[in-house]
XYZ file of C-alpha atoms in Angstrom:
552
model
C -3.033 -28.182 -34.078
C -4.226 -30.935 -32.773
C -0.192 -32.749 -32.501
C 0.139 -30.111 -30.299
C -2.627 -30.093 -28.009
C -0.764 -33.853 -27.793
C 1.966 -32.594 -27.078
C 1.120 -29.293 -24.267
C -0.745 -32.256 -22.171
C 2.137 -34.595 -22.054
C 4.219 -32.215 -21.065
C 1.879 -30.493 -18.473
C 0.944 -33.903 -17.012
C 4.864 -35.097 -16.872
C 4.895 -31.364 -15.076
C 2.449 -32.667 -12.854
C 3.776 -36.112 -11.942
C 7.279 -35.319 -11.158
C 5.914 -32.275 -8.651
C 4.045 -34.797 -6.994
C 7.149 -37.195 -6.461
C 9.328 -34.386 -5.846
C 6.439 -33.509 -3.110
C 7.113 -36.926 -2.029
C 11.449 -37.293 -2.157
C 11.826 -33.964 -0.752
C 13.401 -32.832 -3.454
C 13.596 -29.679 -6.137
C 12.969 -30.830 -9.830
C 13.452 -28.227 -12.798
C 9.839 -28.035 -13.556
C 9.165 -26.122 -10.271
C 11.889 -23.080 -12.140
C 9.238 -23.867 -15.313
C 6.419 -22.711 -13.395
C 8.117 -19.844 -11.293
C 9.136 -18.835 -15.099
C 5.305 -19.394 -16.574
C 3.960 -17.624 -13.171
C 6.543 -14.443 -13.928
C 5.730 -13.973 -17.900
C 2.002 -14.454 -16.581
C 2.237 -11.431 -14.517
C 4.365 -9.397 -16.949
C 1.480 -9.923 -19.977
C -0.795 -8.904 -17.379
C 0.889 -5.912 -16.722
C 2.314 -5.275 -20.145
C 0.547 -1.812 -20.033
C 3.191 -0.808 -16.757
C 5.827 -0.672 -18.709
C 4.367 1.285 -22.190
C 5.291 5.180 -22.063
C 2.524 7.534 -21.614
C 0.409 8.459 -19.227
C -1.918 6.351 -16.916
C -4.935 8.159 -15.779
C -5.688 6.171 -12.636
C -8.248 7.876 -9.627
C -5.229 8.309 -7.162
C -2.173 8.352 -9.486
C -1.842 12.144 -9.308
C -1.551 12.221 -5.442
C 1.118 9.546 -5.612
C 3.575 11.309 -8.044
C 3.644 14.678 -5.917
C 3.640 13.270 -2.922
C 7.196 11.036 -3.904
C 8.495 14.483 -4.933
C 8.078 15.734 -1.932
C 9.394 12.843 0.215
C 12.113 12.847 -2.130
C 12.960 16.015 -1.508
C 12.724 15.198 2.572
C 15.461 12.203 2.084
C 17.849 14.603 -0.114
C 17.596 16.973 3.154
C 18.576 13.614 5.649
C 15.267 13.132 6.580
C 15.094 9.284 6.316
C 11.713 9.745 8.766
C 9.340 12.298 6.679
C 7.434 13.227 8.472
C 6.432 17.884 6.976
C 5.448 17.949 2.921
C 7.875 21.533 3.771
C 6.069 22.356 -0.070
C 2.873 21.433 0.127
C -0.504 24.031 1.434
C 1.341 26.620 -1.061
C 4.065 26.407 0.964
C 2.811 26.239 4.302
C 3.233 22.610 4.620
C 1.795 19.771 6.273
C 2.445 16.817 8.301
C 1.277 14.420 5.080
C 3.774 11.940 5.571
C 2.925 11.699 9.406
C -0.515 9.765 8.658
C 0.094 9.012 4.508
C 1.842 4.980 3.747
C 5.512 5.900 3.208
C 6.663 2.710 1.897
C 5.001 3.430 -2.061
C 6.957 6.784 -1.389
C 10.350 5.664 -0.029
C 9.767 3.354 -3.091
C 8.911 5.842 -5.533
C 11.677 7.761 -4.430
C 14.422 5.574 -4.770
C 13.226 4.957 -8.731
C 13.258 9.357 -8.995
C 16.565 8.955 -7.653
C 17.414 6.857 -10.062
C 16.069 8.903 -12.979
C 13.008 7.939 -14.188
C 10.241 10.133 -14.463
C 7.544 10.876 -11.423
C 4.887 9.009 -13.426
C 7.454 6.276 -14.724
C 8.446 6.183 -10.859
C 4.761 5.740 -9.688
C 4.762 2.415 -12.426
C 7.940 1.142 -12.152
C 6.682 0.978 -8.005
C 3.645 -0.745 -8.670
C 4.541 -3.432 -11.122
C 7.085 -4.392 -8.719
C 4.526 -4.907 -6.096
C 1.603 -6.687 -8.210
C 4.814 -9.161 -9.728
C 6.048 -9.762 -6.601
C 2.409 -10.116 -5.517
C 1.802 -13.521 -8.240
C 5.013 -14.877 -7.505
C 4.974 -14.859 -3.577
C 1.388 -16.264 -3.656
C 3.029 -18.858 -6.351
C 5.822 -20.065 -3.437
C 2.846 -19.779 -1.130
C 0.958 -22.368 -2.316
C 3.967 -24.464 -4.140
C 4.494 -25.297 -0.013
C 1.309 -26.478 0.268
C -0.099 -28.424 -2.977
C 3.147 -28.269 -5.516
C 3.193 -26.256 -8.519
C 0.652 -27.408 -10.947
C -1.797 -26.636 -8.478
C 0.563 -23.566 -7.579
C 0.664 -22.489 -10.969
C -2.660 -22.478 -11.705
C -3.836 -21.099 -8.635
C -1.856 -17.988 -8.992
C -2.564 -17.040 -12.596
C -6.427 -17.254 -11.667
C -5.323 -14.889 -8.755
C -3.130 -13.000 -11.332
C -6.313 -12.461 -13.087
C -9.147 -11.030 -10.539
C -10.337 -7.899 -11.614
C -10.536 -5.892 -8.454
C -6.828 -6.149 -9.289
C -7.044 -4.339 -12.635
C -9.163 -2.051 -11.029
C -6.770 -0.907 -8.519
C -3.612 -0.694 -10.761
C -5.250 0.529 -14.261
C -8.310 2.476 -12.186
C -7.413 4.027 -8.713
C -3.627 3.641 -8.981
C -4.010 3.010 -5.606
C 0.205 1.449 -5.603
C -0.381 0.882 -1.903
C -2.732 -0.894 -2.273
C -0.530 -3.106 -4.756
C 2.312 -3.204 -2.579
C 0.385 -3.918 0.254
C -0.494 -7.678 -1.077
C 2.377 -8.458 -2.090
C 3.784 -8.177 1.383
C 0.295 -10.132 2.524
C 1.691 -12.913 -0.163
C 4.867 -12.554 1.067
C 3.556 -13.261 5.088
C 2.148 -16.178 3.764
C 4.805 -17.883 2.910
C 6.361 -17.208 5.675
C 4.244 -18.541 7.776
C 4.414 -22.047 5.877
C 7.735 -22.079 4.794
C 8.278 -20.898 8.764
C 10.571 -18.245 7.713
C 10.115 -15.561 11.317
C 12.564 -13.161 10.253
C 10.964 -12.294 6.889
C 7.120 -12.831 8.281
C 8.166 -10.165 10.676
C 9.505 -7.662 7.660
C 6.365 -9.083 6.207
C 3.653 -7.609 8.784
C 5.796 -4.356 9.035
C 5.774 -3.516 5.455
C 1.583 -4.881 4.793
C 1.689 -1.615 7.986
C 3.919 0.695 5.797
C 2.256 0.159 2.413
C -1.620 0.629 3.463
C -2.642 1.198 6.916
C -5.509 0.000 5.776
C -5.178 -3.555 3.757
C -3.234 -3.885 7.096
C -6.517 -3.971 8.866
C -7.927 -6.671 6.639
C -5.373 -9.194 6.287
C -3.638 -8.890 9.680
C -6.302 -10.574 11.753
C -6.674 -13.413 8.562
C -2.434 -13.919 8.836
C -3.083 -14.074 12.481
C -5.266 -16.678 12.447
C -3.597 -18.668 9.807
C -0.769 -18.767 11.618
C -2.756 -20.203 14.640
C -4.188 -22.296 12.656
C -0.069 -23.934 11.495
C 0.139 -24.614 15.409
C 3.741 -23.267 14.978
C 5.337 -20.380 16.923
C 5.266 -17.315 14.860
C 3.760 -15.245 17.274
C 7.116 -12.947 18.587
C 7.344 -12.564 14.758
C 4.110 -10.813 14.324
C 4.642 -9.054 17.407
C 7.640 -8.225 15.963
C 6.852 -6.854 12.996
C 4.667 -4.515 14.061
C 6.526 -2.857 16.663
C 9.207 -2.368 13.253
C 6.678 -0.053 12.128
C 5.255 1.129 14.809
C 7.806 4.246 13.573
C 4.534 5.335 11.461
C 1.947 3.696 13.312
C 1.989 4.853 17.127
C 3.090 8.841 15.911
C -0.003 8.950 12.829
C -2.601 7.579 15.829
C -1.664 9.669 18.753
C -1.409 13.010 16.417
C -4.831 12.247 14.923
C -6.443 14.890 16.762
C -3.774 17.972 15.449
C -5.035 17.569 12.005
C -8.481 17.077 9.997
C -9.855 15.468 6.613
C -8.089 12.127 7.544
C -11.109 10.743 6.394
C -13.934 12.244 3.997
C -15.625 9.055 3.063
C -18.886 8.960 4.795
C -18.838 5.022 3.421
C -22.875 4.242 3.223
C -21.825 5.921 0.014
C -20.056 3.305 -1.560
C -22.088 -0.281 -0.893
C -22.167 -2.057 -3.931
C -24.978 -3.868 -4.606
C -25.416 -7.372 -4.970
C -26.013 -7.047 -9.165
C -22.296 -5.149 -9.410
C -21.292 -8.093 -7.578
C -22.217 -10.641 -9.373
C -22.384 -9.185 -12.983
C -19.006 -8.984 -14.970
C -18.893 -5.201 -15.671
C -16.137 -2.073 -16.766
C -15.887 1.232 -15.902
C -13.460 3.692 -15.205
C -15.452 6.209 -13.009
C -15.408 6.770 -9.794
C -17.165 5.257 -6.642
C -20.614 6.270 -5.449
C -23.989 8.616 -6.559
C -23.521 10.607 -9.279
C -21.386 7.916 -11.283
C -23.966 5.231 -12.676
C -23.279 6.116 -16.482
C -18.937 5.280 -16.392
C -18.321 3.998 -12.707
C -15.554 1.362 -11.501
C -16.156 -2.263 -11.421
C -17.249 -3.878 -8.250
C -17.843 -6.884 -10.064
C -15.968 -9.986 -7.910
C -14.707 -12.256 -11.892
C -16.370 -15.158 -13.089
C -14.214 -17.697 -12.486
C -13.657 -16.410 -8.529
C -17.120 -16.590 -8.307
C -17.334 -20.254 -10.100
C -14.611 -21.381 -7.173
C -16.439 -19.763 -3.903
C -19.515 -21.372 -5.264
C -18.169 -24.946 -5.298
C -15.524 -24.592 -2.561
C -17.961 -25.084 0.158
C -19.028 -27.919 -0.810
C -16.068 -29.712 -1.553
C -14.320 -28.982 1.151
C -16.653 -28.990 4.195
C -15.245 -30.629 7.102
C -12.425 -31.502 5.331
C -9.401 -28.557 4.897
C -10.021 -25.991 7.965
C -7.405 -24.017 6.274
C -10.235 -23.890 3.474
C -12.656 -22.749 5.576
C -10.730 -19.978 6.914
C -10.635 -18.524 4.034
C -14.180 -19.750 3.004
C -14.832 -17.732 5.661
C -13.324 -15.005 5.018
C -14.601 -14.543 1.809
C -18.339 -14.473 2.918
C -17.793 -12.203 5.662
C -15.886 -9.884 3.171
C -19.090 -10.639 1.084
C -21.475 -9.716 3.233
C -19.536 -6.692 4.959
C -19.630 -4.897 1.178
C -23.764 -4.835 1.039
C -26.028 -2.594 2.632
C -27.347 -4.825 4.863
C -24.927 -4.862 7.546
C -24.511 -1.262 7.673
C -26.318 -2.251 11.458
C -22.763 -3.475 12.067
C -20.567 -1.009 10.578
C -22.189 1.561 13.182
C -21.601 -0.753 15.821
C -17.852 -1.753 14.700
C -15.780 1.568 15.775
C -12.854 0.681 13.220
C -15.086 -0.427 10.480
C -15.902 3.137 8.541
C -11.808 3.403 8.519
C -11.887 1.462 5.828
C -13.617 3.776 3.782
C -15.161 2.237 1.112
C -16.459 -1.271 1.484
C -16.145 -2.804 -1.646
C -12.315 -2.544 -0.166
C -13.118 -5.741 1.079
C -12.496 -6.732 -2.788
C -9.525 -7.178 -1.987
C -9.711 -10.426 0.236
C -10.574 -12.112 -2.953
C -6.789 -11.263 -4.216
C -6.070 -14.186 -1.097
C -8.800 -16.066 -1.500
C -9.640 -17.265 -4.602
C -5.849 -18.455 -5.631
C -5.772 -20.639 -2.621
C -9.109 -22.042 -3.583
C -8.292 -22.927 -6.647
C -4.592 -24.490 -5.571
C -6.396 -26.770 -3.227
C -8.996 -27.270 -5.339
C -6.816 -28.708 -8.447
C -4.785 -30.594 -6.321
C -7.434 -32.972 -5.756
C -7.931 -32.971 -9.385
C -6.460 -36.446 -11.062
C -5.780 -34.772 -14.420
C -3.821 -31.585 -14.999
C -5.663 -30.146 -17.956
C -8.320 -29.013 -16.025
C -6.509 -26.896 -13.508
C -4.907 -25.587 -17.029
C -7.824 -25.160 -19.006
C -9.538 -23.088 -15.984
C -6.705 -20.715 -15.314
C -6.300 -20.122 -19.359
C -10.187 -19.288 -18.779
C -9.477 -16.693 -15.880
C -6.604 -14.936 -18.327
C -9.307 -14.325 -20.902
C -12.572 -13.549 -19.579
C -10.166 -10.841 -17.522
C -7.703 -10.295 -20.096
C -9.988 -7.119 -22.061
C -9.027 -5.323 -18.636
C -5.171 -5.596 -18.745
C -5.785 -3.003 -21.557
C -5.732 0.716 -20.022
C -6.194 4.025 -21.977
C -3.393 6.103 -22.021
C -1.912 9.054 -22.952
C 1.081 10.936 -24.160
C 3.763 11.479 -21.624
C 3.269 13.190 -19.022
C 7.443 14.642 -17.615
C 7.951 16.199 -14.072
C 7.893 19.811 -15.369
C 4.047 19.288 -15.789
C 3.397 19.024 -12.563
C 5.652 20.667 -10.430
C 4.874 23.731 -12.419
C 1.149 23.809 -11.867
C -0.443 24.508 -8.832
C -2.922 21.962 -8.820
C -0.996 19.691 -7.809
C 2.309 21.546 -5.648
C 0.307 24.136 -3.938
C -2.346 21.389 -2.264
C -2.166 18.771 0.341
C -2.400 15.672 -2.279
C -5.990 14.770 -0.561
C -9.059 14.646 -1.935
C -10.186 18.237 -2.042
C -7.449 19.661 -0.597
C -9.595 18.533 2.924
C -6.370 17.872 4.674
C -4.952 19.986 6.969
C -3.242 20.609 10.439
C -6.455 21.290 12.829
C -5.445 24.938 12.755
C -5.499 26.010 9.469
C -7.561 25.125 6.275
C -5.505 24.760 3.367
C -4.312 27.724 1.743
C -4.345 28.892 -1.883
C -2.119 31.224 -1.782
C 1.757 31.045 -1.413
C 3.337 33.799 1.464
C 5.041 36.654 -0.294
C 7.534 36.230 2.748
C 8.567 33.343 4.836
C 8.773 35.987 7.765
C 6.884 39.089 7.906
C 6.443 41.544 10.641
C 2.870 41.831 11.531
C 2.765 44.241 14.739
C 5.696 46.890 15.619
C 8.301 48.331 13.318
C 11.555 46.961 11.699
C 13.277 44.905 8.603
C 13.566 41.095 8.335
C 15.911 40.242 6.430
C 16.401 35.968 5.304
C 19.790 34.136 6.381
C 18.834 30.839 5.184
C 15.268 29.185 4.427
C 14.812 25.113 3.898
C 12.476 23.186 3.811
C 12.443 22.225 7.945
C 14.645 25.094 8.704
C 14.149 29.457 7.991
C 16.511 31.579 9.760
C 16.206 35.535 10.113
C 17.550 38.386 11.502
C 15.197 41.159 12.653
C 16.331 44.101 13.415
C 13.495 46.751 15.279
C 13.768 49.873 17.301
C 10.241 49.582 18.670
C 9.832 45.514 19.647
C 6.727 43.714 18.055
C 5.639 40.699 16.663
C 7.079 38.839 13.869
C 4.644 36.017 12.228
C 6.729 32.735 9.929
C 4.461 31.695 7.511
C 4.618 27.805 8.281
C 1.888 25.781 9.383
C 1.386 25.596 12.636
C 2.459 21.565 13.766
C 3.474 20.118 16.847
C 7.881 19.396 16.808
C 8.396 22.542 15.657
C 10.867 25.041 17.066
C 11.836 29.002 17.780
C 14.739 29.991 18.982
C 15.279 34.045 19.473
C 18.839 35.011 20.091
C 19.953 31.106 20.850
C 16.923 30.756 23.671
C 13.986 28.168 22.608
C 10.320 30.063 23.102
C 7.408 27.870 24.140
C 5.664 27.121 20.370
C 1.764 27.647 20.018
C -0.160 28.807 17.099
C -1.294 31.786 16.294
C -4.665 33.334 15.204
C -4.507 32.131 11.683
C -2.570 28.538 11.798
C 0.661 29.959 11.949
C 3.770 30.711 14.927
C 4.225 33.945 15.873
C 7.055 34.514 17.825
C 7.080 38.495 20.101
C 10.386 40.573 20.049
C 11.827 43.357 21.993
C 13.446 45.935 20.256
C 17.341 45.270 18.531
C 18.944 42.767 16.300
C 17.606 39.594 16.993
C 18.513 36.243 15.443
C 15.812 33.946 14.560
C 15.859 30.545 14.421
C 12.788 28.000 13.568
C 13.210 24.038 12.840
C 10.750 21.117 12.597
C 12.328 18.492 14.911
C 10.361 14.989 16.004
C 8.543 15.537 18.996
C 9.433 13.233 22.094
C 7.211 10.269 21.159
C 7.921 10.537 17.169
C 11.570 10.053 18.869
C 11.343 7.181 21.161
C 9.320 4.972 18.749
C 11.987 5.945 16.120
C 14.379 4.639 18.025
C 12.456 1.510 18.972
C 11.722 0.726 15.544
C 16.145 0.660 15.002
C 16.026 -1.716 17.770
C 13.735 -3.583 16.529
C 15.626 -3.832 13.060
C 18.794 -4.575 14.312
C 17.577 -7.403 16.968
C 15.814 -8.869 13.864
C 18.570 -8.568 11.719
C 20.915 -10.717 14.916
C 18.168 -13.265 15.052
C 18.314 -13.696 11.087
C 21.860 -14.173 11.424
C 21.781 -16.577 14.349
C 19.172 -18.231 12.477
C 20.642 -19.152 9.631
C 23.587 -19.974 11.148
C 22.313 -22.394 13.029
C 20.565 -23.629 9.374
C 23.747 -23.814 8.290
C 25.045 -26.133 11.435
C 21.796 -28.154 10.976
C 22.442 -29.204 7.172
C 26.242 -30.033 8.303
């Protein structure tokens, strides 16, 4: 055992020395591949239960499964920018995808398309996000501090307890993917990859818009502090994602239930942040016995306590991240309520404890910066091992028997809701409908009959035959974008008294076609995003060509 320990210290020391030499001579030693492999293996071990067959019970997970299914149906129908979830709200539909971050749905739908179940697609998508996040954090830190500090920092970051709250307790797939893009963006800043930075900024926004609110200011300040001209890349990333966030902002007045959370119910106590604990219950009043964990983590907390002393007036980037951690800590405590009341955007974060996600970035950065100042690499490795040991029990969630797609698609609590807390999300004109309509089109005034010619997801065609004239109701939730054509003539569409679409008709036979189209605003931002995508692709190709010419 002693010989093995001596050998391990020797190898680590050699790796550390070669890293320093490589940094000085700008070469890439094979030891960097060793670091990459170590980080990959650690990330796989941390989330090993995501690869085990079984049902992983989480707070949000089953919401996402039905979203994957509905999103995939829209993609199959040729809607590449889905806005509408046609099967939800008991078949009346709801504009879910206009407001809820789309990238997890694209990835989850892709896994499902290739044959994985909805539950497996959820776990694989979350696993991909976590692994990419940890590897990207390694490449970011390696550029700044070398291989050993980067390995230690990224491993410590990988075992930050809130990771396992997000993955195994909350099932917050959007947050996990967004943090992956945060690390990619930070890596792009230090490697000066402007085109990729734009894609990373867009990736954060379309993965989880609330995480974007938290981290975009940090990334922008970090990029500005590096002195690199990256402003255009940031702007391009924001424009690239405009197809999602512009309609989501403009059309908020057309829906209810986007934010049903009272943030004042979700402030953790200081002791809950400092004292290690674990639970799988929900947050807020009434869940004290098994309330979810809000801990910062023992090793991250130790690093945060030491860093201000170590880096005071010596490392401006460290001061940025220490400051970000301090602000996050303050805003998670109840004493910050006056600030929450005065800053309009803060309540959109919903849960103050969501700011624990700042630790995902702050912890590995400060750890790597600290270890880069220490001559003995075994200290860095020892602290990383301690971080893993302290948090290892959190990496083993409860698993139940696997649930196939049929389990979810045959249960009305999944298929007929609005995929939101308490089915609170709906259009402004129609609340959630607990029962499915008997018919898609129905004459509610006058005499006659309706023969359905076509009933798709966002297109309904019916033939009305009436001797008296009257009014036809189309059983779909009204929302801007619905279009009705009667005998080739387009009509103005407004919601009726039930929040649906009603159409008057005269005596005779009429062909009535109803379609859901993008509004002029949605079309404009779709085109804007596509033009930006083409521009970024051209920018990347030109930059790559210049890089090759410079090397020659």
